[in-house]
Tab-separated table of C-alpha atoms in Angstrom:
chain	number	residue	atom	x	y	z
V	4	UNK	CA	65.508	-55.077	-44.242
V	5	UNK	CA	62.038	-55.234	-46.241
V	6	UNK	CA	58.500	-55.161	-44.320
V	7	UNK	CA	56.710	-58.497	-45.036
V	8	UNK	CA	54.435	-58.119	-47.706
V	9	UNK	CA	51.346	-58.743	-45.903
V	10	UNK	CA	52.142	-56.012	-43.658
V	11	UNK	CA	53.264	-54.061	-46.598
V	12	UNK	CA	49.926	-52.919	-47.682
V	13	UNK	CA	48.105	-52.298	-44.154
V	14	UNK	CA	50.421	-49.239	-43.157
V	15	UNK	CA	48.677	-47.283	-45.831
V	16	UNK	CA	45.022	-48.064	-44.099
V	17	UNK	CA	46.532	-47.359	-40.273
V	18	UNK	CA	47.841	-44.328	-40.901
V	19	UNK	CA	44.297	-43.005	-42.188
V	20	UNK	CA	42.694	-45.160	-39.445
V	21	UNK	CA	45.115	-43.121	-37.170
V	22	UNK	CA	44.543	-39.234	-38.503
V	23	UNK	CA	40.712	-39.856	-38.740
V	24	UNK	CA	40.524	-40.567	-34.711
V	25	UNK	CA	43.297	-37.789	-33.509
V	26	UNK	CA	40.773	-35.537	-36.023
V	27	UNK	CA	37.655	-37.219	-33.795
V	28	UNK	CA	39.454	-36.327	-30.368
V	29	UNK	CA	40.880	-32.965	-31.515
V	30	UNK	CA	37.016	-31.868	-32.269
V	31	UNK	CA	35.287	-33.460	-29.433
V	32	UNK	CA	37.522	-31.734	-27.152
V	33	UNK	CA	36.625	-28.436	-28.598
V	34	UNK	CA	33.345	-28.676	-28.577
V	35	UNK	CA	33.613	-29.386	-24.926
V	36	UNK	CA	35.935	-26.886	-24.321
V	37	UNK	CA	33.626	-25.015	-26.322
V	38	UNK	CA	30.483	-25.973	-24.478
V	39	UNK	CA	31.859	-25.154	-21.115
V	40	UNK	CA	33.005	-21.800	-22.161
V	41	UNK	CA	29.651	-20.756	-23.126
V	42	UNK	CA	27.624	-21.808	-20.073
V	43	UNK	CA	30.531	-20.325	-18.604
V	44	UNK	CA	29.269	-16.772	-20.322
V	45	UNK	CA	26.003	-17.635	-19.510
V	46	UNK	CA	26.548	-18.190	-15.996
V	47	UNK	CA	28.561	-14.948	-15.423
V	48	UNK	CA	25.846	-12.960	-17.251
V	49	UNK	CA	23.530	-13.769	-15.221
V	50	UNK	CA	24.958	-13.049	-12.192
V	51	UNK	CA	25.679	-9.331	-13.889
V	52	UNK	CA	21.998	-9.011	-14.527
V	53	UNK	CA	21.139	-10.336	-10.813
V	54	UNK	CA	23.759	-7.937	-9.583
V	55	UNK	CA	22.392	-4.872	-11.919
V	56	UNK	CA	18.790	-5.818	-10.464
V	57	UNK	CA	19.607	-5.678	-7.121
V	58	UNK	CA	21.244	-2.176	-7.455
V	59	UNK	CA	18.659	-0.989	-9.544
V	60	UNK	CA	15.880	-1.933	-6.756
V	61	UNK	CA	18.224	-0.224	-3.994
V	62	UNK	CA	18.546	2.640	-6.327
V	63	UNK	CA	14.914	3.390	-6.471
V	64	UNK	CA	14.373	2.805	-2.969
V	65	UNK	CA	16.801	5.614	-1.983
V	66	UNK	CA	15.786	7.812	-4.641
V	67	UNK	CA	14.643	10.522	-2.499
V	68	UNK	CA	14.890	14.359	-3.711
V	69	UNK	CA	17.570	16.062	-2.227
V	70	UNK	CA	15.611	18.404	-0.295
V	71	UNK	CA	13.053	16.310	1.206
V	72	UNK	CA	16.389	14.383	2.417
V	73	UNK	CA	17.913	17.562	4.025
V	74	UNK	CA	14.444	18.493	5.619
V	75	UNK	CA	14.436	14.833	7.377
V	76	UNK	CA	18.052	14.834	8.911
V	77	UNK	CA	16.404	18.386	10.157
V	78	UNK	CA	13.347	17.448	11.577
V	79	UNK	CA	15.111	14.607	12.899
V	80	UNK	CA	17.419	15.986	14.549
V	81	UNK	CA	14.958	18.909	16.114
V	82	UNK	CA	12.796	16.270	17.611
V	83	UNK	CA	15.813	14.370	19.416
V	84	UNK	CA	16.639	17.531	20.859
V	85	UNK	CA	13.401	18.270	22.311
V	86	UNK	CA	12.814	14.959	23.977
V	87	UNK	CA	16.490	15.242	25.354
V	88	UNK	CA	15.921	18.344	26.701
V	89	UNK	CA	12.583	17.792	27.751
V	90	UNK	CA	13.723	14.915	29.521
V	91	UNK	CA	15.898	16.934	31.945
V	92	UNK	CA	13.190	18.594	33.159
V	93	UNK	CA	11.949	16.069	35.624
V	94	UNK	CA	15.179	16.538	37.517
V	95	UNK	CA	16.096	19.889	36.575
V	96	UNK	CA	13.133	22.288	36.581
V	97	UNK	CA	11.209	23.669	39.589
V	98	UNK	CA	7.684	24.478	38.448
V	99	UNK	CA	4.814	22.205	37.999
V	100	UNK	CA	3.279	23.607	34.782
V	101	UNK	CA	6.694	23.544	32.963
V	102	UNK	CA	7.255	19.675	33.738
V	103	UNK	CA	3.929	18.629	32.813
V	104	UNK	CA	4.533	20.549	29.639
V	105	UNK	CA	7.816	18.635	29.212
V	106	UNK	CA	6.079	15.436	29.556
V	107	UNK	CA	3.367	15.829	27.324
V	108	UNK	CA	6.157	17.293	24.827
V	109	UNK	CA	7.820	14.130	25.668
V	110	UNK	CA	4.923	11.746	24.511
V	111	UNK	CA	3.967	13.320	21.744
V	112	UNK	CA	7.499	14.392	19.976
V	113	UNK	CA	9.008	10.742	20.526
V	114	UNK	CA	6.058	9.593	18.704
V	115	UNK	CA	6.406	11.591	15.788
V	116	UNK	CA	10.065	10.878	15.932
V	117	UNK	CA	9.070	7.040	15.507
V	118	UNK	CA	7.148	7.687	12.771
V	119	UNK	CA	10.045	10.054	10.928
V	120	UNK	CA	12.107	7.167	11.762
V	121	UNK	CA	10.240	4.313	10.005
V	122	UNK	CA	9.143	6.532	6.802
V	123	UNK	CA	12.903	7.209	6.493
V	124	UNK	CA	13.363	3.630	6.734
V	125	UNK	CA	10.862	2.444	4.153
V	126	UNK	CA	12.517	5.491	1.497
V	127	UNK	CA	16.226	3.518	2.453
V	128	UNK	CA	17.047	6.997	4.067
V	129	UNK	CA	19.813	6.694	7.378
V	130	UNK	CA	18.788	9.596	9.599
V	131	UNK	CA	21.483	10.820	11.884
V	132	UNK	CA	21.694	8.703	15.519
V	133	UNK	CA	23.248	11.736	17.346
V	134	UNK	CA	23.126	15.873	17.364
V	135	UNK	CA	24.856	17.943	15.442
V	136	UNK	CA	27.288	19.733	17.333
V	137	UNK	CA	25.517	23.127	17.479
V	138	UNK	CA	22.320	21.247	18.926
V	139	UNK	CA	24.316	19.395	21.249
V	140	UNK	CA	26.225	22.843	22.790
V	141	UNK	CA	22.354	23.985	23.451
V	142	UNK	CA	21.591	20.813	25.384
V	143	UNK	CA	25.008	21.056	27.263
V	144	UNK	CA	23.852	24.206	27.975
V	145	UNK	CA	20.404	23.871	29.246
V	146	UNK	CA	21.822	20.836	31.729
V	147	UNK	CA	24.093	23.749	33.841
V	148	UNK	CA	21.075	25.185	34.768
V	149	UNK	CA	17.984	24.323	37.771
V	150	UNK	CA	15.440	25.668	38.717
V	151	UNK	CA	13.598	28.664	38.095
V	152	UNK	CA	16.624	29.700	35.846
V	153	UNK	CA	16.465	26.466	33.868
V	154	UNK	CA	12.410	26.313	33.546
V	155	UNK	CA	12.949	30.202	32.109
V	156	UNK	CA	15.443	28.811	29.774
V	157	UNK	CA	13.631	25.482	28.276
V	158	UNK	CA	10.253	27.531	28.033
V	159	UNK	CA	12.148	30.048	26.039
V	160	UNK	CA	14.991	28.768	23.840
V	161	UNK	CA	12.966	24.576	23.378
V	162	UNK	CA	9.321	25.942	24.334
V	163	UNK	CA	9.166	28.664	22.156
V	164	UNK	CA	12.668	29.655	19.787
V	165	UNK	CA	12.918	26.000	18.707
V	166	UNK	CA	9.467	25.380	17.951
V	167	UNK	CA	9.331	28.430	16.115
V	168	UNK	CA	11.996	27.466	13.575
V	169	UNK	CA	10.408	23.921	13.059
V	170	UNK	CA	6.966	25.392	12.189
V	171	UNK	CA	8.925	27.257	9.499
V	172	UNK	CA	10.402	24.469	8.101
V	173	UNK	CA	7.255	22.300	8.292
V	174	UNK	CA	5.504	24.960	6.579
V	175	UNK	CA	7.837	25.264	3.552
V	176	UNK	CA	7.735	21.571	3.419
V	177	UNK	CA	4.323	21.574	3.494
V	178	UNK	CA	4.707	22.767	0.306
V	179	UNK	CA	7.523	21.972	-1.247
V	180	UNK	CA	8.650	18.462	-0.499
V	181	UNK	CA	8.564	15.912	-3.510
V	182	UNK	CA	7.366	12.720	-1.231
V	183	UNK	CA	4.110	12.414	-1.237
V	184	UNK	CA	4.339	10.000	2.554
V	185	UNK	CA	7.044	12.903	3.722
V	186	UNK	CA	3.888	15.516	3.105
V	187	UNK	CA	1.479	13.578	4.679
V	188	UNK	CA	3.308	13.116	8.073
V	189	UNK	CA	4.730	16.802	7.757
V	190	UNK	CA	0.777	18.155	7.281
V	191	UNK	CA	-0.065	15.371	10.859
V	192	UNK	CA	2.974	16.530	12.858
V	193	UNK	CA	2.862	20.528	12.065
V	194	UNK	CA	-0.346	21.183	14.271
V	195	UNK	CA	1.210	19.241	17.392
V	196	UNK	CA	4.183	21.581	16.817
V	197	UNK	CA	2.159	24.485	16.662
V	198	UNK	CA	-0.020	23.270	19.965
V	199	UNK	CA	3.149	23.070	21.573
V	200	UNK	CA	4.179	26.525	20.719
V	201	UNK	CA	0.984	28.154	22.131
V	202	UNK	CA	1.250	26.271	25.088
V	203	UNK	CA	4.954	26.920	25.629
V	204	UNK	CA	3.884	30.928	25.091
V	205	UNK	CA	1.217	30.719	27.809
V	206	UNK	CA	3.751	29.902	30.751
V	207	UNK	CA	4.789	32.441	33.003
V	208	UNK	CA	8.744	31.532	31.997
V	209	UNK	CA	7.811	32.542	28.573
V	210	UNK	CA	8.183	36.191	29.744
V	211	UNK	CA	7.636	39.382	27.657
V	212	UNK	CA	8.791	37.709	24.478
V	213	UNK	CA	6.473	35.630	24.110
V	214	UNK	CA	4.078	38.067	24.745
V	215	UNK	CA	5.327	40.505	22.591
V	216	UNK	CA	5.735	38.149	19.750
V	217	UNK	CA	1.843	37.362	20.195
V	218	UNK	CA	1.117	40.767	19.916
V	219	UNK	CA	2.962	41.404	16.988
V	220	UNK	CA	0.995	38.414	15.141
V	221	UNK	CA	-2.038	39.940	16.216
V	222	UNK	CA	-1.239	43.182	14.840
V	223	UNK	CA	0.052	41.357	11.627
V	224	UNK	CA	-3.692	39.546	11.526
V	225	UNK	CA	-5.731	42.945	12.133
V	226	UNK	CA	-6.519	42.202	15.568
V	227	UNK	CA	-4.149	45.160	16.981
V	228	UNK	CA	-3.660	45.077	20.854
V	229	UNK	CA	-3.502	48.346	22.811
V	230	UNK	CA	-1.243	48.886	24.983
V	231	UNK	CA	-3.055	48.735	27.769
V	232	UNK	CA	-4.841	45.595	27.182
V	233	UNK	CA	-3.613	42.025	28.680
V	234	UNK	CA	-2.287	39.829	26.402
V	235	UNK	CA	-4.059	37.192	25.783
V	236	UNK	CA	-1.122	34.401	25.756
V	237	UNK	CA	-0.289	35.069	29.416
V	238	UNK	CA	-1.909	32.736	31.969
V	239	UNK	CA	-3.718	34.728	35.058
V	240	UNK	CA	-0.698	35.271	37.997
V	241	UNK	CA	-3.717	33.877	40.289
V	242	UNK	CA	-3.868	30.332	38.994
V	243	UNK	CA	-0.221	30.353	39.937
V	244	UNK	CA	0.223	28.896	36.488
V	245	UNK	CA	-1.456	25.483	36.976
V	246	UNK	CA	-1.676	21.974	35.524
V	247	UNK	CA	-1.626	22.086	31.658
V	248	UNK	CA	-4.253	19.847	30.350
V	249	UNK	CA	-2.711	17.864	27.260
V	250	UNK	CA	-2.749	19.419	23.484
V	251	UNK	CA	-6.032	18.907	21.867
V	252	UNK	CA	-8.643	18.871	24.330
């Protein structure tokens, strides 16, 4: 059967009507499609620069020389032990000179640990929270012994052997660490280490070692001692050792 005419000649004009608005659609939705996918990009890049600016910022913050890190943990480390064992000494030791020693080690070495602590903090730096093992045996040590036995001990192995090494180390830092707020706190603390040395030398625990160790600087400095002449580290038997007056004054 035949189309009517009238209708005859209108399929011609639907049919282009019809290809013209599926060609309309078929672009609109990829320029949406289109659209989306490229704020999409946007979006996602960014987050990648955010991300890459964020690490970058914690990367400079922990950019501390490798040394300067080392000599931290160290020093760190050193101090705890001090206070810890320092800290027995109230309960533990038997002479007054050696415990007020211990406490004014106490004061001063916790405050220099505080500010270790919060310089390592501000260079993104996670100093350790406990002792290292061979620190820890020394401490365990120390606590098996009282009285006179235990002040001889802390005078000679925290008083005067420990504070020797960490004078070394300052020293070398002193001179050789990179971070300019690490050298300024090593250059504050090294004298208080140094006043606690001589102090710890002029107790009557310290024994000949100490005395003998002052001589040998002595000798080292020009200033020989005899052998018959007193050293000058050793506190007179007849003040039966006495109150020591705090570092500095």
């Amino acid at each position: 059967m035949k189309s009517p005419r009238h209708l005859r000649g209108g399929w011609p004009a639907l049919a282009l009507a019809g290809v013209l608005a599926a060609s309309m659609s078929t672009a609109w939705s990829q320029g949406v499609t289109s659209g989306g996918s490229g704020a999409g990009t946007s979006s996602s890049g960014q987050g990648a620069a955010v991300t890459q600016s964020g690490a970058r910022a914690a990367s400079e913050k922990s950019r501390v020389v490798r040394w300067d890190r080392k000599f931290m943990e160290e020093a760190a480390s050193a101090g705890q032990m001090q206070v810890q064992a320092a800290q027995m000494v109230a309960n533990r030791g038997a002479d007054k000179a050696v415990k007020d020693y211990a406490a004014t080690l106490i004061e001063q070495q916790a405050s220099a640990n505080s500010e270790l602590a919060q310089l390592a903090s501000s260079l993104g730096i996670e100093l350790p929270s406990s002792l290292p093992r061979g620190m820890r045996n020394e401490v365990e040590k120390l606590a098996k012994r009282s009285g006179a036995e235990f002040d001889r001990e802390f005078v000679r192995e925290i008083g005067i052997k420990q504070h020797e090494q960490e004078i070394k180390r300052f020293e070398k830092a002193s001179k050789d660490a990179k971070e300019p707020q690490l050298r300024a706190w090593v250059d504050k603390t090294l004298p208080m280490l140094q006043q606690h040395l001589a102090a710890a030398q002029k107790l009557p625990q310290a024994g000949s070692e100490a005395a003998a160790s002052t001589r040998t600087q002595q000798q080292r400095m020009g200033a020989g001692v005899g052998e018959g002449d007193k050293p000058s580290n050793q506190i007179n038997p007849g003040t039966g050792g006495g109150s020591m007056a705090p570092y500095g004054r």
